[in-house]
C-alpha atoms as one frame of an Amber mdcrd trajectory, in Angstrom:
protein
  26.640  17.602   8.326  24.360  17.903  10.838  24.817  17.810  14.584  23.876
  14.076  15.988  22.375  14.128  19.739  19.573  11.759  20.460  18.379  11.086
  16.434  20.998   9.324  14.294  20.467  11.472  11.552  23.418  10.676   9.113
  22.321   6.977   8.971  18.417   7.762   8.042  18.048  10.710   7.239  18.150
  11.789   3.439  19.202  16.009   3.287  16.103  17.399   0.858  17.750  20.152
  -2.039  14.776  22.626  -3.485  14.703  20.559  -5.982  13.373  17.844  -3.925
  11.084  20.509  -1.878   9.621  21.838  -5.661   8.769  17.739  -6.284   7.879
  17.097  -2.852   4.783  20.218  -3.480   3.463  18.747  -6.681   3.643  14.932
  -5.127   1.700  15.959  -2.020  -0.985  18.904  -3.472  -2.145  15.234  -5.453
  -2.468  13.714  -2.112  -4.413  15.624  -0.615  -7.949  15.351  -2.156  -7.852
  19.405  -3.256  -6.750  21.106   0.234  -3.876  21.391   1.368  -3.256  24.959
  -0.210  -2.777  26.094  -3.606   0.708  24.819  -5.619   0.983  27.767  -7.075
   1.830  29.197  -3.980   3.847  27.022  -2.584   5.897  27.202  -5.889   5.813
  30.946  -6.966   5.675  32.795  -3.397   6.708  30.349  -0.367   9.139  28.669
  -2.001  11.135  31.167  -3.677  11.170  33.473   0.152  12.530  30.447   1.645
  14.135  28.473   0.028  17.699  28.229  -2.067  20.007  26.181  -3.750  21.924
  25.827  -0.718  18.863  24.967   1.390  19.250  21.264   3.076  16.420  20.131
   5.093  17.108  17.052   6.894  14.365  14.115   6.232  14.436  11.592   8.342
  12.554   8.575   9.194   9.463   7.855  11.810  12.028   4.220  13.375  14.549
   6.823  14.000  12.531   8.247  16.448  13.534   6.361  19.260  14.836   8.518
  22.313  12.339   9.925  24.832  14.933  12.489  25.457  14.485  14.383  21.878
  10.855  15.521  21.741   9.536  17.784  18.370   6.178  19.299  17.670   3.379
  19.822  15.001   4.260  22.704  13.222   1.165  24.112  10.468   0.322  27.576
   8.998  -3.240  29.293  10.195  -5.431  31.350   8.247  -6.583  33.709   4.937
  -4.725  31.829   1.246  -5.343  35.461   0.495  -3.777  37.449   2.746  -1.036
  34.557   2.663  -0.514  35.226  -1.109   0.293  38.999  -0.921   2.728  38.782
   2.410   4.165  35.142   2.108   6.803  35.633   4.641   3.821  35.061   7.001
   4.754  31.534   6.821   7.461  31.914   9.246   4.881  32.729  12.246   5.865
  29.074  13.020   9.431  29.602  13.584   8.893  31.532  16.984   5.399  29.413
  17.721   7.520  26.194  17.390  10.432  28.140  19.544   7.971  29.623  21.984
   6.046  25.920  22.739   9.628  24.701  23.073   9.713  27.274  25.729   6.638
  26.534  27.867   7.441  22.627  27.945  11.093  23.678  29.021   9.206  26.325
  32.201   6.905  23.060  32.438  10.029  20.297  33.523  11.842  23.021  35.507
   8.658  23.009  37.409   8.957  19.642  38.661   6.294  18.449  35.657   6.666
  14.685  35.214   5.166  13.801  31.840   8.701  16.920  30.708  11.027  15.333
  33.213  12.161  13.248  29.432  12.942  16.503  27.571  16.329  17.250  26.909
  16.417  19.293  23.195  13.839  19.276  20.793  14.786  17.841  17.610  11.753
  17.616  15.067   8.900  18.651  13.828   6.292  17.564  12.011   3.410  18.705
   9.388   0.160  17.449  10.280  -1.308  16.672   6.780  -0.529  16.107   3.131
  -0.369  19.207   1.623   1.425  22.228  -0.938   1.701  24.556   1.375   1.537
  22.383   4.976   4.288  19.788   4.133   6.428  23.116   3.780   5.697  23.955
   6.881   8.074  21.885   9.549  10.516  22.658   6.258  10.142  26.433   6.667
  10.773  25.869  10.630  13.582  23.414  10.704  15.395  26.355   7.971  15.007
  28.488  10.101  15.858  27.637  13.284  19.366  26.079  11.584  21.397  28.864
  12.818  19.458  29.082  16.652  22.914  28.942  18.517  20.144  28.278  21.654
  21.208  24.500  23.983  17.296  24.121  24.193  17.195  23.139  19.976  19.181
  20.449  18.357  19.567  20.325  14.482  15.608  20.856  13.435  14.751  17.719
  11.353  11.518  17.141   9.181   9.892  13.724  10.088   8.824  11.616   6.499
   5.062  11.359   8.319   2.091  13.289   9.060  -1.710  13.366  10.577  -3.658
  12.614   8.092  -2.028  10.708   4.856  -4.138  13.615   2.653  -5.333  16.919
   3.871  -8.304  17.582   6.643 -10.538  20.483   7.320 -10.048  19.866  10.601
  -7.775  18.754  13.672  -9.954  15.460  15.149  -9.525  13.977  11.948  -5.587
  13.440  12.076  -4.221  10.374  14.605  -2.434  13.728  16.654  -5.709  13.937
  17.587  -6.801  12.108  21.203  -3.236   9.874  21.668  -1.529  13.029  22.321
  -1.818  16.148  24.625  -2.519  19.147  23.470  -1.568  21.672  25.537   0.463
  23.824  25.423   0.306  24.932  22.488   1.177  27.900  20.655  -1.133  29.986
  18.102   0.775  32.858  17.097   0.873  35.978  14.457   4.690  37.392  13.161
   3.786  40.882  14.314   7.026  43.488  14.774   5.949  46.539  16.082   8.723
  47.862  15.142  11.061  46.729  11.963  13.461  43.900  13.537  12.311  43.997
  17.218  11.175  40.200  18.703   7.745  40.889  19.515   5.765  37.600  18.997
   1.841  38.161  19.947   0.947  34.490  20.869  -1.932  32.552  22.391  -1.991
  29.336  24.442  -5.386  27.508  24.833  -5.535  25.456  27.615  -9.339  23.878
  25.902 -11.791  20.534  26.336 -10.311  18.920  22.684  -9.479  20.419  19.475
 -13.190  20.758  18.424 -13.272  23.716  21.072  -9.631  24.324  20.661 -10.352
  25.535  16.321 -13.066  27.624  17.155 -11.348  29.550  19.605  -8.569  29.916
  17.343 -10.009  30.987  14.471 -11.597  33.694  16.682  -8.207  34.784  17.546
  -6.271  34.579  13.753  -9.426  36.857  13.114  -8.387  39.757  15.309  -6.206
  42.507  14.357  -3.420  41.457  16.625  -2.807  38.165  14.296  -3.306  39.652
  11.128  -5.121  37.030   9.325  -2.324  34.651   9.242  -0.720  32.653  12.395
   1.058  29.761  12.830   0.757  26.793  14.718   2.372  24.298  16.878   1.007
  21.841  19.074   1.162  17.870  19.842   4.516  18.135  21.752   5.888  14.739
  22.635   8.619  12.941  23.015   9.753  10.507  20.055   8.433   7.333  21.284
   4.806   9.242  21.662   4.503   9.967  17.955   4.923   6.237  17.029   2.929
   5.188  19.621   0.275   7.523  17.973   0.709   6.167  14.602   1.177   8.627
  12.360   1.516   7.825   7.981   4.390   6.369   7.536   6.674   7.819   3.906
   4.596  10.953   2.879   7.056  12.981   2.572   9.031  10.998   0.211   5.957
   9.134  -1.568   5.389  13.010  -2.009   8.435  13.362  -3.530   7.954   9.622
  -5.569   5.060  10.750  -6.654   6.163  14.419  -7.596   8.884  13.081  -9.599
   6.513  11.176 -11.641   4.430  13.324 -12.691   7.015  16.291 -13.625   8.490
  13.297 -15.614   6.385  10.820 -17.286   3.816  12.343 -19.844  -0.277  10.863
 -20.826  -1.193   7.538 -20.299   2.420   6.709 -19.055   2.311   9.687 -15.509
  -1.477   8.518 -15.056  -0.538   4.911 -14.727   2.859   5.112 -13.332   1.540
   7.604 -10.456  -1.628   4.614  -9.694   1.258   1.800 -10.223   3.701   4.214
  -7.688   0.438   4.431  -4.707  -0.896   0.918  -5.783   2.683  -1.040  -4.911
   4.776   1.117  -2.952   2.874   2.812  -0.994   0.483   0.266  -0.827  -3.092
   1.479  -0.482  -5.371   1.059  -3.235  -6.046   4.017  -5.941  -7.620   3.656
  -9.347  -9.057   6.501 -11.837 -13.087   6.496 -10.416 -13.835   9.664 -13.147
 -13.223  11.307 -16.154 -14.403  14.057 -17.717 -14.722  18.793 -17.822 -15.462
  20.152 -14.741 -18.565  21.551 -15.508 -19.862  23.319 -13.341 -18.365  25.153
  -9.454 -19.084  27.051  -6.674 -17.099  27.861  -3.703 -17.714  29.844  -0.666
 -14.861  31.369   0.264 -15.767  33.614   3.719 -14.236  31.296   6.580 -14.518
  27.787   5.617 -13.806  27.638   1.800 -17.063  25.128   1.299 -19.295  24.643
  -1.590 -19.049  21.344  -4.635 -17.682  20.989  -8.282 -19.176  18.734 -10.812
 -17.392  16.898 -13.363 -19.070  15.263 -16.031 -18.048  12.230 -17.871 -16.033
  11.597 -20.898 -14.787   8.421 -22.680 -15.707   5.538 -20.546 -17.762   7.217
 -18.561 -19.743   9.636 -20.398 -22.919  10.199 -19.782 -22.448   9.895 -15.736
 -21.702  13.586 -13.603 -19.725  13.434 -10.597 -20.800  15.837  -8.104 -18.313
  16.437  -4.728 -18.572  18.458  -2.135 -15.696  20.066  -0.314 -15.052  21.746
   3.087 -11.404  23.111   1.615 -10.553  19.375   0.794 -12.656  17.124  -0.419
 -15.235  15.508   1.699 -17.239  12.870  -0.447 -19.072  13.041  -3.518 -21.661
  11.356  -5.660 -21.997   9.325  -8.850 -25.213  10.155 -11.230 -26.985   9.652
 -15.068 -27.915  13.510 -14.688 -26.775  16.479 -13.866 -28.265  16.639 -10.056
 -26.289  18.679  -7.368 -28.501  17.530  -4.406 -27.408  15.729  -2.232 -28.332
  12.196  -1.705 -26.226   9.652   0.200 -27.972   7.181  -1.644 -25.501   7.300
  -4.062 -22.286   8.169  -2.466 -19.966   6.930  -4.291 -16.414   8.000  -2.894
 -16.627   8.773   0.612 -13.702  10.309   3.251 -11.524   9.247   4.684 -10.841
   8.160   1.180  -9.168  10.671  -1.082 -10.037  12.723  -4.725  -7.836  13.707
  -6.763  -7.084  15.770  -9.230  -4.529  15.149 -12.219  -5.078  16.220 -16.400
  -4.122  14.562 -19.497  -1.078  17.499 -19.536   0.163  16.525 -16.034  -1.373
  19.477 -14.008  -2.108  19.116 -10.555  -4.386  21.488  -7.284  -5.914  22.013
  -4.967 -10.013  23.636  -4.904  -8.826  26.937  -3.797  -6.376  26.669  -7.591
  -9.134  24.596  -9.222 -11.753  27.954  -8.440  -9.571  30.143  -9.866  -8.976
  27.811 -13.136 -12.345  27.712 -13.042 -13.629  31.206 -12.795 -10.759  32.438
 -15.755 -11.882  29.814 -17.808 -15.658  30.976 -17.675 -14.596  35.098 -17.848
 -12.790  33.383 -22.036 -15.802  32.068 -22.323 -14.256  28.994 -22.023 -14.767
  25.485 -21.147 -13.507  24.303 -17.311 -10.783  21.840 -17.138 -10.643  18.162
 -18.157  -9.723  16.054 -15.261  -8.378  12.980 -14.751 -10.171  12.112 -10.303
  -7.960   9.285  -8.741  -9.159   7.985  -5.324  -6.687   6.587  -2.991  -8.235
   4.153   0.009  -7.268   5.889   3.442  -4.365   4.920   4.862  -4.636   2.117
   7.301  -3.225   3.545  10.513  -6.193   5.581   9.383  -8.984   3.164   9.257
  -7.674   1.010  12.180  -8.240   3.917  14.347 -11.744   3.777  15.473 -12.246
   6.982  16.679 -10.494   8.883  14.078 -12.716   7.041  11.692 -16.123   7.729
  14.157 -14.881  11.988  13.574 -14.909  10.924   9.817 -17.839   9.850   9.915
 -19.848  13.198  11.814 -17.593  14.910   9.160 -19.126  13.259   6.404 -23.073
  13.755   7.652 -21.947  17.137   8.359 -21.880  17.903   4.060 -25.231  15.608
   3.798 -23.380  11.971   2.796 -23.537   8.687   4.371 -23.832   7.347   7.846
 -21.277   5.059   7.583 -18.064   4.707   5.343 -19.012   2.978   1.878 -16.432
   2.115  -0.687 -18.915   1.967  -4.246 -15.957   2.782  -5.671 -14.009  -0.759
  -4.430 -16.550  -3.014  -4.443 -18.351  -2.097  -7.120 -16.442  -1.886 -10.318
 -13.193  -4.343 -10.383 -10.700  -2.004 -10.258  -8.552  -1.733 -13.254  -4.997
  -2.897 -14.177  -3.214   0.234 -13.888   0.153  -0.578 -15.138   2.311  -3.339
 -16.656   5.363  -5.603 -14.578   8.426  -3.213 -14.018  11.189  -4.508 -13.893
  14.621  -2.704 -13.394  17.332  -3.980 -14.539  20.908  -2.532 -12.966  24.484
  -2.939 -14.928  26.926  -2.526 -12.223  29.464  -1.250 -14.025  29.478   2.994
 -14.466  29.578   2.789 -18.390  26.828   3.014 -20.641  28.586   0.853 -23.171
  26.892  -2.772 -23.393  23.197  -0.401 -22.751  21.693  -1.348 -26.607  22.674
  -4.619 -26.288  21.859  -4.990 -23.408  18.590  -4.049 -24.281  18.470  -6.280
 -27.522  18.768  -8.763 -25.299  15.875  -8.189 -22.975  13.517  -7.222 -26.025
  13.893 -11.428 -27.142  12.477 -12.379 -23.437  10.348  -8.863 -22.108   7.137
 -10.407 -21.921   4.127  -8.000 -23.274   3.194  -7.168 -20.040   6.612  -6.087
 -18.491   7.472  -2.379 -18.644  11.913  -3.060 -18.422  13.667  -0.114 -17.652
  18.262   0.049 -17.614  20.221   1.892 -15.334  23.989   2.346 -14.670  25.708
   2.922 -11.519  26.650   6.969 -10.969  29.681   5.297  -9.228  32.109   2.345
  -9.295  33.926   0.553 -11.924  33.970   0.024 -15.644  33.664  -3.113 -15.552
  33.033  -6.522 -13.052  36.328  -8.728 -12.863  37.009  -9.592  -9.481  36.557
  -9.185  -5.532  37.651  -5.454  -5.536  35.319  -4.382  -8.131  31.991  -5.816
  -6.641  33.268  -4.452  -3.309  33.922  -0.769  -5.348  30.470  -0.947  -6.996
  28.208  -2.497  -4.206  27.633   0.671  -2.057  26.081   2.576  -5.668  24.479
  -0.547  -6.218  22.064  -1.255  -2.825  21.348   2.494  -3.490  20.328   2.130
  -6.899  18.237  -1.254  -6.193  16.559   0.948  -2.881  15.728   3.766  -5.017
  14.327   0.913  -7.528  12.110   0.036  -4.850  11.112   3.470  -3.824   9.993
   4.333  -7.499   7.324   1.286  -7.741   9.674  -1.432  -9.268   7.813  -5.104
  -9.331  11.523  -6.769  -9.397  14.972  -6.388  -9.934  17.438  -7.579 -11.801
  21.456  -6.724 -11.262  22.508  -6.848 -14.102  26.221  -9.609 -13.302  26.762
 -13.172 -13.555  28.834 -12.484 -10.262  25.531 -11.930  -8.344  27.022  -8.664
  -6.822  25.859  -7.585  -4.115  22.423  -9.520  -4.552  22.902 -11.248  -0.732
  23.024  -7.139   0.796  20.040  -5.737  -1.496  17.530  -9.249  -0.759  18.374
  -7.671   2.777  17.408  -4.310   2.125  14.394  -4.635  -0.206  10.873  -6.216
  -0.103  10.724  -6.812  -4.198  11.912 -10.112  -6.196  16.486  -9.293  -6.548
  18.089 -11.779  -8.626  21.634 -11.665  -9.921  22.650 -13.415 -13.242  24.340
 -16.645 -11.771  22.020 -18.520 -10.461  18.815 -18.280 -12.439  21.091 -19.353
 -15.902  22.536 -22.398 -13.813  19.390 -23.148 -12.106  17.837 -23.591 -15.713
  20.866 -25.316 -16.954  20.326 -28.082 -13.961  16.149 -27.841 -15.914  17.279
 -29.539 -18.841  20.914 -31.544 -17.843  22.633 -33.453 -15.876  25.849 -31.596
 -16.048  26.574 -28.447 -17.912  29.971 -25.666 -18.102  30.356 -22.587 -17.617
  32.215 -20.143 -19.600  33.250 -17.211 -18.662  35.755 -14.194 -19.262  38.777
 -15.025 -18.117  40.891 -16.336 -15.851  40.714 -14.561 -13.083  36.303 -14.666
 -12.904  36.636 -18.484 -12.112  37.038 -18.662  -8.486  35.029 -16.319  -7.886
  32.462 -18.516  -9.813  33.521 -21.170  -7.830  31.972 -19.638  -4.791  29.034
 -18.789  -6.434  28.796 -22.422  -7.137  29.832 -23.672  -3.520  26.471 -21.712
  -2.381  24.101 -22.819  -4.344  25.129 -26.684  -3.887  26.330 -27.482  -7.791
  29.355 -28.338  -8.218  28.386 -32.091  -8.582  27.035 -30.826 -11.933  29.486
 -28.371 -12.833  31.706 -30.189 -15.260  34.391 -27.580 -16.234  34.577 -23.217
 -15.630  36.641 -21.997 -19.140  37.342 -18.940 -20.140  37.376 -16.614 -23.584
  40.949 -15.109 -22.473  38.784 -12.251 -23.473  38.553  -8.973 -21.157  35.003
  -7.287 -20.124  36.033  -4.058 -21.720  36.455  -6.233 -24.980  33.302  -8.142
 -24.987  31.723  -5.388 -27.858  34.056  -7.570 -30.560  31.738 -10.222 -31.485
  33.326 -12.214 -34.237  36.165 -12.735 -31.687  33.920 -13.737 -28.931  31.645
 -15.875 -30.977  35.320 -18.016 -32.451  36.195 -17.898 -28.778  32.672 -19.327
 -27.525  32.845 -22.138 -30.423  36.035 -23.324 -29.167  35.384 -23.302 -25.302
  32.453 -24.380 -26.011  33.713 -27.754 -28.118  36.000 -28.979 -25.780  33.817
 -28.660 -22.654  31.253 -30.858 -24.456  34.244 -33.692 -25.755  36.929 -33.229
 -23.306  34.998 -32.100 -19.938  31.404 -34.199 -20.842  29.208 -31.277 -20.707
  25.641 -31.737 -22.162  24.668 -27.924 -21.587  26.520 -24.309 -22.418  26.009
 -21.775 -19.144  28.219 -17.772 -20.366  29.722 -17.103 -17.428  29.042 -13.461
 -18.412  26.236 -11.142 -19.025  27.741  -8.656 -20.981  28.033 -12.466 -23.536
  25.583 -10.388 -25.492  23.977 -11.622 -28.994  26.271 -14.885 -29.211  24.272
 -17.562 -27.302  21.850 -18.772 -29.690  24.396 -18.247 -33.005  26.631 -20.544
 -30.787  23.908 -22.606 -30.073  23.252 -23.212 -33.695  26.857 -23.747 -35.272
  27.034 -26.348 -32.184  24.115 -28.497 -33.264  25.816 -28.089 -36.875  28.549
 -29.729 -35.408  26.946 -32.475 -34.049  27.076 -31.610 -30.631  23.455 -30.504
 -30.142  24.465 -28.409 -26.707  21.610 -26.076 -25.544  23.366 -22.242 -24.900
  22.061 -20.660 -21.832  22.547 -16.602 -21.636  21.750 -15.378 -18.076  20.253
 -12.076 -19.492  17.447 -13.795 -20.288  16.678 -17.016 -18.321  17.395 -13.626
 -15.314  14.954 -11.273 -17.015  12.363 -15.035 -17.864  12.901 -15.910 -14.400
  12.123 -13.009 -12.895   8.951 -11.777 -14.705   7.810 -14.764 -13.082   8.518
 -14.061  -9.803   6.963 -11.129  -9.794   3.618 -13.005 -11.603   3.412 -15.484
  -9.081   3.595 -12.610  -6.290   7.408 -14.077  -4.894  10.028 -12.441  -2.998
  12.936 -13.195  -1.450  12.156 -15.473   2.311  12.684 -13.487   5.085  13.205
 -17.030   7.230  16.748 -16.487   5.365  17.273 -12.173   4.512  16.301 -11.302
   7.247  15.846  -7.409   7.345  18.668  -5.103   9.430  16.155  -3.875  12.146
  18.292   0.030  12.290  18.007  -0.274   8.712  14.688   1.965   6.637  14.370
  -0.348   4.050  12.617   1.265   1.908  15.198   3.519   0.919  15.875   6.969
   0.881  12.575   9.114   0.227  12.146  11.164  -0.349   5.330  19.724   0.323
   0.848  23.409   2.556  -1.108  25.705   4.923  -4.613  24.999   4.682  -6.651
  26.598   1.990  -3.893  26.627   3.108  -5.695  26.039   6.915  -7.949  24.667
   9.143 -10.446  26.785   9.333
């Protein structure tokens, strides 16, 4: 368990294992707009060197940073990608950089400086940006300090946020700039004078702004003493200060989910699901802005990796050319009808801080340094360049709402020959393509898949053409729900699966049980519409009649159904609750179920006055229509409502109407992370 001081890491954290870290670097590389460091470097060198199957990194939400006594800092790597590829252990320079920054802060506190008087411990660190290497750096620091015995450190957590929502070429393009004091800072190499020594070359620069700081640090990094690769620890502050500077929330966990999609999906489904997740969960507009083959690339590798990438359009983009102008990252691009590589701001198509991200049909993602290596190899082999989709993603709201930051971006774009103003023709000049089907998650709230084939068959009868409906079971729980105790045992995993559904970009949730287990709690915790089996079925019955009966499985569930009916206010419409005398686990015997259902339905109509029948268990599958037909043949034409089909039909309508549970009824708990557990580079690898 994680040591607790001011940070509530257990209830608000997610423990990342090495598999999660690998998915994070995939998603982070995609989101990094061509920068953020080499994915191959991260996967083949850094991760194997610093992490193993025993690794656990605590990822916490930005909302957790409420204590003024818990301090943290931003960490990053600066230096030569080639040198880092040769010696990936140089990443560990960020560990002593963080420790020495902490020491300076405690020294300033001891000296009586007001700013530092709230400091009691260093508890967390953040990435400077999102990218395949710089997203890992805070994890390296947290993991490296996990065994530190110093009282100045609690267990170091990594904050699920970053300063840009993409990779950026310079510090002034982060939300930290101009918001948090840049001094003290520590820039240090990892130069041991003797094996095993603790000697650490470092500098702390007190300069007028981030631009001057970068100029000075680059000179130091290129010196012999710092060995071409250095660690940077900067922007030391307490939790509320970091919250106030508005870093981009959930960027690490979003990278994790996008990495999972990239690794698990194929072909068009991969592209559509990535776009759907960004549009609907990240809430940033994304679309396939271009598609074609990389036919030209040039890159200056001295100092800043500046240059251009040209993509020749294919498919619907045939006859067009997209030229991307880069400074490590993709800064802006223009779209033309001729292969003209001259910069023409009037032809600007996507402009930073909006990002331009690569994804191939085969699911490969890369930064510009990896793309350069691929392009050179393919040219050497007399092959054509790779075919890519260029995915445009609008800048995070935290960036676009920060005028000083947008001004800094304007200067950056203009310095690369781009337009003066932030412009979005990729958004305004073309309608955004429909990225995906409506995505619905059905949660079978039992730890058994025995009913899955029948559930899927029932769903298909009412699934809309634009609906993509997936079914999951619980990992832990009972094999049926026939008591309040069963509901209690299964609710925790129902909540987990519901939060995962929202996190994965689902548009709605159906908890596939007539008792609606955990539904009220789920509605408080997620923003997408969530329904169970009871409400849609009985409300549908009220649409078509005034009196109806419910036929359920066993008598012991009757009181649970009565409670639900009272809460919904339909007792005057409910004529009776009858049961089959068949437990849920035996509902697979269709003939027995149909015989008992017909008998109880006839009695409900003839003896209780029911005008319609509602099936009181979502496990009573593939029997409603046949029972309805036989009842009609017997002269009692009562509709029979299946709760599964009623729920799916209702949920599709809610999604289509963009409706969800009211926050005047289902309040979000303030202490909860309602988006669920969410759960990764150094510039190319750095700011240089």
